[in-house]
Amino acid sequence: MIESLLSVVGQRGVDALAFLLAFALTALMDSVFHDKLPHDHGREFAVNGALSKGKARGSGLIFVLCIALVSLAFLPFKVEYVIYTILLIASMLSGYFDDAAETAWNEYKKGIIDFAIAIVAGVTYLNFNGCGVNFLQWSFTLPYAVYLLLIVILIWTSINVVNCTDGVDGLSASVAVVTIGTYLLAYKTELAEYGTAGVVFMGALLAYLWSNAKPSSLLMGDAGSRAMGFFIAMLSLKCGHPFAFLLAAIVFIVDGSLGILKISLKRFLHISILKNTRTPLHDHARKNKGWSDEQVVARWLIMQCVAAHCPRLKYSNQKDAWSCLNMFSRQGSIQQCIKRLLFYSSIIRYSPAFFAAACTTWPTSTEVVTVPTPPGTGVMASTTGSASLNFTSPHSLPFSFT
């Protein structure tokens, strides 16, 4: 059926249909099962945690199941993706049962479940994809055990930092949409059919955000945040550039990991850090900086959008990267370029006219240029690549240019 649909509307049409179906189905299920979800108990230590008390919680159960149904319907059937879908649901259920429990689950219990999910996902990925890794312009192969360890760390970290960031209406889902979109834009070819899965996930999250926008009537709970973290980690692996996670999910990493690091050091090593900083950082921004919820969401999104452009700075080969750097040196070497930039930056505060002259094409013939300067300062420059500076003022340049 998918092949027939592809032949009629193409891949973009399939992605659009999958997006719309995920959005519509999630919105419908949210409205139907809203009153059947467990209710939030309010978080005692969170900023404005009491405001969430009584709201429907655990919507992650709804949108993750919608994502699973739609993606399995629109993606080609592959055992690897079926396994990932089962693990996605498992990560969601571990959070949902915690959401529904009268007493919150022990942190170690949840950590062990996350660890088990990460191991199964890591073994599955390596068995189907091998141990090849891409980093910038380099490709290399890691030993199986080493790469498995790194994958487990990536997945476990992603699940937990995304979970920690979920604390403000509209925050984590909005940032997740940007993060997933980053992978789709930067690694569309590498992701292949997993790009369609990303589109489906975005559609479901946007439907959820309709009810989660402040003042929210619906919360995803750990059921949604843990599943989001797992999915983002798998996108990092399937695109072939796992280190892109450091930029594509930087807001999640910074906001969520500081709290984990702070608590872990205090509990296990009795080392106290960030004593004057609340964690997660969105609580620090609201309580200590006086930011509103809307400001936190907007500024976190801005930071993630800015960081999201970095993974898109890709070159087809090392020669292109070198050419980009060499562009600034005109026809000279990178060393000459650096010297010229330092020369210009130091001289500009003495004479704007000198800066304007220096930015012209570097002549090949020997010329000596005298540029008007502030009173008490004289500058003589040879345009063949050397410059002599004679300052009668107490200022002097910290280097010579040759």
Coordinates of C-alpha atoms in Angstrom, one line a residue:
M1 CA 0.0 0.0 0.0
I2 CA 2.8 2.4 0.9
E3 CA 4.5 1.8 -2.5
S4 CA 1.2 2.6 -4.3
L5 CA 0.8 5.8 -2.3
L6 CA 4.4 6.8 -3.0
S7 CA 3.8 6.4 -6.7
V8 CA 0.8 8.7 -6.6
V9 CA 1.8 11.5 -4.2
G10 CA 5.6 11.0 -3.7
Q11 CA 7.6 11.0 -0.5
R12 CA 6.6 14.5 0.5
G13 CA 3.0 13.7 0.0
V14 CA 3.3 10.6 2.2
D15 CA 5.0 12.7 4.9
A16 CA 2.3 15.3 4.7
L17 CA -0.5 12.7 5.0
A18 CA 1.3 11.0 7.9
F19 CA 1.8 14.4 9.7
L20 CA -1.9 15.3 9.3
L21 CA -3.1 11.9 10.4
A22 CA -0.9 11.9 13.5
F23 CA -2.1 15.4 14.4
A24 CA -5.8 14.7 13.9
L25 CA -5.7 11.3 15.7
T26 CA -3.8 12.7 18.7
A27 CA -6.1 15.7 19.0
L28 CA -9.1 13.4 18.8
M29 CA -7.8 10.9 21.4
D30 CA -6.8 13.7 23.7
S31 CA -10.4 15.0 23.8
V32 CA -11.9 11.5 24.1
F33 CA -9.7 10.2 26.9
H34 CA -8.9 13.5 28.7
D35 CA -11.1 12.6 31.7
K36 CA -9.8 9.1 32.0
L37 CA -6.2 10.0 32.5
P38 CA -4.6 10.1 36.0
H39 CA -4.4 13.5 37.7
D40 CA -1.3 15.3 38.7
H41 CA -0.5 15.5 42.4
G42 CA 1.5 18.7 42.2
R43 CA 5.3 18.8 42.7
E44 CA 6.3 20.0 46.1
F45 CA 9.7 21.3 45.2
A46 CA 9.1 22.6 41.7
V47 CA 8.4 26.3 41.1
N48 CA 4.6 26.7 40.8
G49 CA 4.3 23.0 41.1
A50 CA 1.0 23.3 43.0
L51 CA -0.6 24.9 39.9
S52 CA -0.5 21.6 38.1
K53 CA -2.4 19.7 40.8
G54 CA -5.6 18.1 39.5
K55 CA -4.7 18.5 35.8
A56 CA -5.0 15.4 33.5
R57 CA -1.5 13.8 33.4
G58 CA -0.1 11.1 31.3
S59 CA -1.0 12.3 27.8
G60 CA 2.2 10.7 26.6
L61 CA 0.3 7.4 26.7
I62 CA -2.1 8.8 24.0
F63 CA 0.3 10.5 21.6
V64 CA 3.0 7.7 21.8
L65 CA 0.4 5.1 20.8
C66 CA -0.9 7.4 18.1
I67 CA 2.7 7.8 16.8
A68 CA 3.2 4.0 16.9
L69 CA 0.0 3.3 14.9
V70 CA 0.6 6.0 12.2
S71 CA 4.3 5.4 11.7
L72 CA 3.8 1.6 11.4
A73 CA 1.1 2.3 8.8
F74 CA 3.2 4.7 6.7
L75 CA 6.7 3.2 7.1
P76 CA 7.9 0.1 5.2
F77 CA 7.8 -2.9 7.5
K78 CA 11.2 -3.5 9.0
V79 CA 12.1 -5.6 12.0
E80 CA 14.5 -3.0 13.3
Y81 CA 11.9 -0.2 13.4
V82 CA 9.3 -2.6 15.0
I83 CA 11.8 -3.2 17.8
Y84 CA 12.4 0.5 18.3
T85 CA 8.6 1.1 18.4
I86 CA 8.3 -1.6 21.1
L87 CA 11.1 0.1 23.1
L88 CA 9.4 3.5 22.6
I89 CA 6.2 2.1 24.1
A90 CA 8.2 0.5 26.9
S91 CA 9.8 3.8 27.8
M92 CA 6.4 5.5 27.7
L93 CA 4.8 2.8 29.9
S94 CA 7.6 3.1 32.5
G95 CA 6.7 6.8 32.8
Y96 CA 2.9 6.3 32.7
F97 CA 2.9 3.8 35.5
D98 CA 4.9 6.2 37.5
D99 CA 2.4 9.0 36.6
A100 CA -0.5 6.8 37.7
A101 CA 1.0 5.6 41.0
E102 CA -0.1 7.2 44.2
T103 CA 3.5 7.2 45.4
A104 CA 6.2 8.1 42.9
W105 CA 8.5 5.4 41.8
N106 CA 12.0 5.2 43.2
E107 CA 14.6 7.0 41.1
Y108 CA 16.9 3.9 41.0
K109 CA 14.0 1.8 39.7
K110 CA 13.3 4.1 36.8
G111 CA 17.0 4.4 36.1
I112 CA 17.4 0.6 35.9
I113 CA 14.4 0.4 33.5
D114 CA 16.0 3.2 31.3
F115 CA 19.3 1.3 31.4
A116 CA 17.7 -1.9 30.2
I117 CA 15.9 -0.2 27.4
A118 CA 19.1 1.5 26.3
I119 CA 21.0 -1.8 26.2
V120 CA 18.3 -3.5 24.1
A121 CA 18.2 -0.5 21.7
G122 CA 22.0 -0.4 21.5
V123 CA 22.3 -4.1 20.6
T124 CA 19.6 -3.8 18.1
Y125 CA 21.2 -0.8 16.4
L126 CA 24.6 -2.3 16.2
N127 CA 23.3 -5.6 14.8
F128 CA 21.4 -3.8 12.0
N129 CA 23.8 -0.9 11.3
G130 CA 27.3 -1.9 12.4
C131 CA 29.9 0.1 14.3
G132 CA 30.5 3.0 11.8
V133 CA 30.5 6.5 13.2
N134 CA 30.6 9.9 11.4
F135 CA 32.0 13.0 13.1
L136 CA 32.2 16.1 11.0
Q137 CA 34.1 15.1 7.9
W138 CA 35.6 11.9 9.4
S139 CA 34.2 8.4 9.3
F140 CA 35.6 5.7 11.5
T141 CA 34.7 2.4 13.1
L142 CA 34.6 1.8 16.9
P143 CA 35.0 -1.5 18.7
Y144 CA 31.6 -3.1 19.4
A145 CA 31.8 -2.9 23.2
V146 CA 33.0 0.7 23.1
Y147 CA 30.2 1.9 20.8
L148 CA 27.6 -0.1 22.7
L149 CA 28.7 1.7 25.9
L150 CA 28.5 5.1 24.2
I151 CA 25.0 4.3 22.8
V152 CA 23.7 3.2 26.2
I153 CA 25.1 6.5 27.7
L154 CA 23.5 8.5 24.9
I155 CA 20.0 6.9 25.2
W156 CA 20.0 6.9 29.1
T157 CA 21.1 10.5 29.1
S158 CA 18.6 11.6 26.5
I159 CA 15.7 10.0 28.3
N160 CA 16.5 11.6 31.6
V161 CA 17.5 15.1 30.5
V162 CA 14.3 15.5 28.4
N163 CA 12.3 14.2 31.4
C164 CA 14.0 16.8 33.7
T165 CA 13.2 19.6 31.2
D166 CA 9.5 18.9 31.3
G167 CA 8.3 21.4 34.0
V168 CA 6.8 24.4 32.2
D169 CA 3.6 24.5 30.1
G170 CA 4.6 24.0 26.4
L171 CA 8.4 23.8 27.1
S172 CA 9.7 20.3 26.5
A173 CA 7.3 19.5 23.6
S174 CA 8.1 22.8 21.8
V175 CA 11.9 22.2 22.1
A176 CA 11.5 18.6 21.0
V177 CA 9.7 19.8 17.8
V178 CA 12.7 22.0 17.1
T179 CA 15.2 19.2 17.9
I180 CA 13.4 16.7 15.7
G181 CA 13.1 19.3 12.9
T182 CA 16.9 19.9 13.1
Y183 CA 17.6 16.2 12.4
L184 CA 15.1 16.2 9.5
L185 CA 16.6 19.3 7.9
A186 CA 20.3 18.4 8.4
Y187 CA 20.2 14.7 7.8
K188 CA 17.1 14.1 5.6
T189 CA 19.0 11.7 3.3
E190 CA 20.7 9.8 6.0
L191 CA 17.5 9.3 8.0
A192 CA 15.5 7.9 5.0
E193 CA 12.2 6.4 6.3
Y194 CA 13.0 7.5 9.8
G195 CA 12.5 11.0 8.6
T196 CA 8.8 10.1 8.1
A197 CA 8.8 8.8 11.7
G198 CA 10.1 12.2 12.8
V199 CA 7.4 14.0 10.9
V200 CA 4.7 11.8 12.6
F201 CA 6.2 12.6 16.0
M202 CA 6.1 16.3 15.3
G203 CA 2.5 16.1 14.2
A204 CA 1.5 14.3 17.4
L205 CA 3.5 16.8 19.6
L206 CA 1.8 19.8 18.0
A207 CA -1.6 18.3 18.7
Y208 CA -0.6 17.8 22.3
L209 CA 0.7 21.4 22.5
W210 CA -2.8 22.6 21.6
S211 CA -3.9 21.5 25.1
N212 CA -0.6 22.1 26.8
A213 CA -0.2 25.7 26.0
K214 CA -0.5 27.9 29.1
P215 CA -2.8 27.7 30.9
S216 CA -2.6 24.0 30.2
S217 CA -5.4 21.5 30.7
L218 CA -3.3 18.5 29.8
L219 CA 0.2 17.3 30.9
M220 CA 2.3 14.6 29.1
G221 CA 3.9 13.4 32.3
D222 CA 6.9 11.0 32.4
A223 CA 5.0 8.9 29.8
G224 CA 5.6 11.5 27.2
S225 CA 9.0 13.0 28.2
R226 CA 10.8 9.7 28.5
A227 CA 9.5 8.5 25.2
M228 CA 10.6 11.8 23.6
G229 CA 14.1 11.4 25.0
F230 CA 14.3 7.8 23.6
F231 CA 13.1 8.9 20.1
I232 CA 15.6 11.8 19.9
A233 CA 18.4 9.5 20.9
M234 CA 17.4 7.1 18.1
L235 CA 17.3 9.9 15.6
S236 CA 20.9 10.8 16.6
L237 CA 22.0 7.2 16.0
K238 CA 20.1 6.6 12.7
C239 CA 21.3 9.8 11.1
G240 CA 24.9 8.4 11.5
H241 CA 26.1 11.4 13.4
P242 CA 25.5 10.7 17.0
F243 CA 27.6 13.6 18.2
A244 CA 25.1 16.0 16.6
F245 CA 23.0 15.3 19.7
L246 CA 25.3 17.7 21.5
L247 CA 23.9 20.6 19.5
A248 CA 20.6 19.4 18.3
A249 CA 19.5 18.8 21.9
I250 CA 21.7 21.3 23.7
V251 CA 18.8 23.0 25.6
F252 CA 17.7 19.6 26.9
I253 CA 21.3 18.8 27.8
V254 CA 22.0 22.0 29.7
D255 CA 18.6 22.4 31.3
G256 CA 18.2 18.8 32.4
S257 CA 21.7 17.5 33.0
L258 CA 22.8 20.1 35.5
G259 CA 20.2 18.8 38.0
I260 CA 21.3 15.2 37.5
L261 CA 24.9 16.1 37.9
K262 CA 24.3 18.3 41.0
I263 CA 22.3 15.6 42.8
S264 CA 24.6 12.8 41.8
L265 CA 27.7 14.5 43.1
K266 CA 26.0 15.5 46.3
R267 CA 24.5 12.0 46.9
F268 CA 27.5 9.8 46.0
L269 CA 30.6 11.9 46.4
H270 CA 29.3 14.5 48.9
I271 CA 30.4 17.3 46.6
S272 CA 28.2 20.4 46.4
I273 CA 28.1 22.5 43.2
L274 CA 25.9 25.2 41.9
K275 CA 24.8 26.1 45.5
N276 CA 23.1 29.3 44.3
T277 CA 21.5 27.8 41.2
R278 CA 18.2 26.1 41.1
T279 CA 17.9 23.0 38.8
P280 CA 16.5 22.4 36.3
L281 CA 17.6 25.8 34.9
H282 CA 14.0 26.7 33.9
D283 CA 13.1 26.8 37.6
H284 CA 16.1 29.1 38.2
A285 CA 15.1 31.4 35.5
R286 CA 11.5 31.6 36.9
K287 CA 12.3 31.9 40.6
N288 CA 15.7 33.6 40.7
K289 CA 15.5 35.7 37.5
G290 CA 11.9 36.5 37.6
W291 CA 11.1 35.3 34.1
S292 CA 7.5 34.4 33.3
D293 CA 6.7 30.9 31.9
E294 CA 6.2 32.5 28.5
Q295 CA 9.6 34.1 28.6
V296 CA 11.3 30.8 29.5
V297 CA 9.6 28.9 26.7
A298 CA 10.3 31.6 24.1
R299 CA 14.0 32.1 25.1
W300 CA 14.7 28.3 25.4
L301 CA 13.2 28.0 21.9
I302 CA 15.3 30.8 20.6
M303 CA 18.5 29.2 22.0
Q304 CA 17.6 25.8 20.5
C305 CA 16.8 27.3 17.1
V306 CA 20.2 29.1 17.1
A307 CA 22.0 26.0 18.1
A308 CA 20.0 24.0 15.6
H309 CA 21.7 25.7 12.6
C310 CA 25.2 24.4 13.6
P311 CA 24.6 20.8 12.5
R312 CA 23.6 22.1 9.1
L313 CA 27.1 23.6 8.6
K314 CA 28.3 20.6 6.6
Y315 CA 30.9 20.5 3.8
S316 CA 31.0 17.9 1.1
N317 CA 34.7 17.3 1.8
Q318 CA 37.7 18.8 3.6
K319 CA 38.7 20.8 0.5
D320 CA 35.5 22.8 0.7
A321 CA 36.1 23.6 4.4
W322 CA 39.6 24.7 3.6
S323 CA 38.3 26.9 0.7
C324 CA 35.9 28.5 3.1
L325 CA 38.6 29.5 5.5
N326 CA 41.0 30.5 2.7
M327 CA 38.3 32.8 1.3
F328 CA 39.2 35.4 4.0
S329 CA 42.8 35.4 3.0
R330 CA 42.2 36.2 -0.7
Q331 CA 45.1 34.6 -2.4
G332 CA 47.4 34.2 0.6
S333 CA 47.8 31.5 3.2
I334 CA 45.7 31.1 6.4
Q335 CA 48.6 32.3 8.4
Q336 CA 48.7 35.5 6.4
C337 CA 45.0 35.8 6.8
I338 CA 45.2 35.7 10.5
K339 CA 48.0 38.2 10.6
R340 CA 46.0 40.6 8.4
L341 CA 42.9 40.2 10.6
L342 CA 45.0 41.0 13.7
F343 CA 46.6 43.9 12.0
Y344 CA 43.3 45.4 10.9
S345 CA 41.6 44.9 14.2
S346 CA 44.4 46.6 16.1
I347 CA 44.6 49.6 13.7
I348 CA 40.9 50.2 13.3
R349 CA 40.6 52.1 16.6
Y350 CA 43.2 54.6 15.5
S351 CA 42.0 55.3 12.0
P352 CA 38.8 54.3 10.2
A353 CA 40.4 55.6 7.0
F354 CA 43.3 53.1 7.3
F355 CA 40.8 50.3 7.8
A356 CA 38.9 51.3 4.6
A357 CA 42.2 51.3 2.7
A358 CA 43.3 48.0 4.1
C359 CA 40.1 46.3 3.0
T360 CA 40.9 47.0 -0.7
T361 CA 42.5 44.4 -2.9
W362 CA 46.1 43.7 -1.9
P363 CA 48.2 45.0 -4.8
T364 CA 51.2 43.1 -6.2
S365 CA 53.3 46.1 -6.8
T366 CA 55.1 48.0 -4.1
E367 CA 53.3 51.0 -2.7
V368 CA 53.7 53.0 0.4
V369 CA 50.4 54.4 1.7
T370 CA 50.2 57.3 4.2
V371 CA 46.8 57.3 5.9
P372 CA 45.5 60.3 8.0
T373 CA 45.4 59.3 11.7
P374 CA 44.4 60.9 14.9
P375 CA 46.7 63.7 16.2
G376 CA 50.0 62.5 17.4
T377 CA 49.8 59.2 15.5
G378 CA 51.5 58.3 12.2
V379 CA 51.1 55.2 10.2
M380 CA 53.1 54.0 7.2
A381 CA 52.2 50.8 5.5
S382 CA 53.6 48.9 2.5
T383 CA 51.0 47.1 0.6
T384 CA 53.3 44.3 -0.5
G385 CA 52.6 42.4 2.7
S386 CA 54.7 44.2 5.3
A387 CA 53.9 47.2 7.5
S388 CA 55.8 49.6 9.6
L389 CA 54.0 51.5 12.3
N390 CA 55.4 54.5 14.1
F391 CA 53.3 55.7 17.0
T392 CA 54.3 58.8 18.8
S393 CA 51.4 58.3 21.2
P394 CA 51.9 55.9 24.2
H395 CA 49.8 53.2 22.4
S396 CA 51.6 50.5 20.5
L397 CA 50.6 47.4 18.6
P398 CA 51.4 44.1 20.4
F399 CA 52.8 42.4 17.2
S400 CA 54.6 43.1 13.9
F401 CA 53.1 42.3 10.5
T402 CA 55.2 40.8 7.8

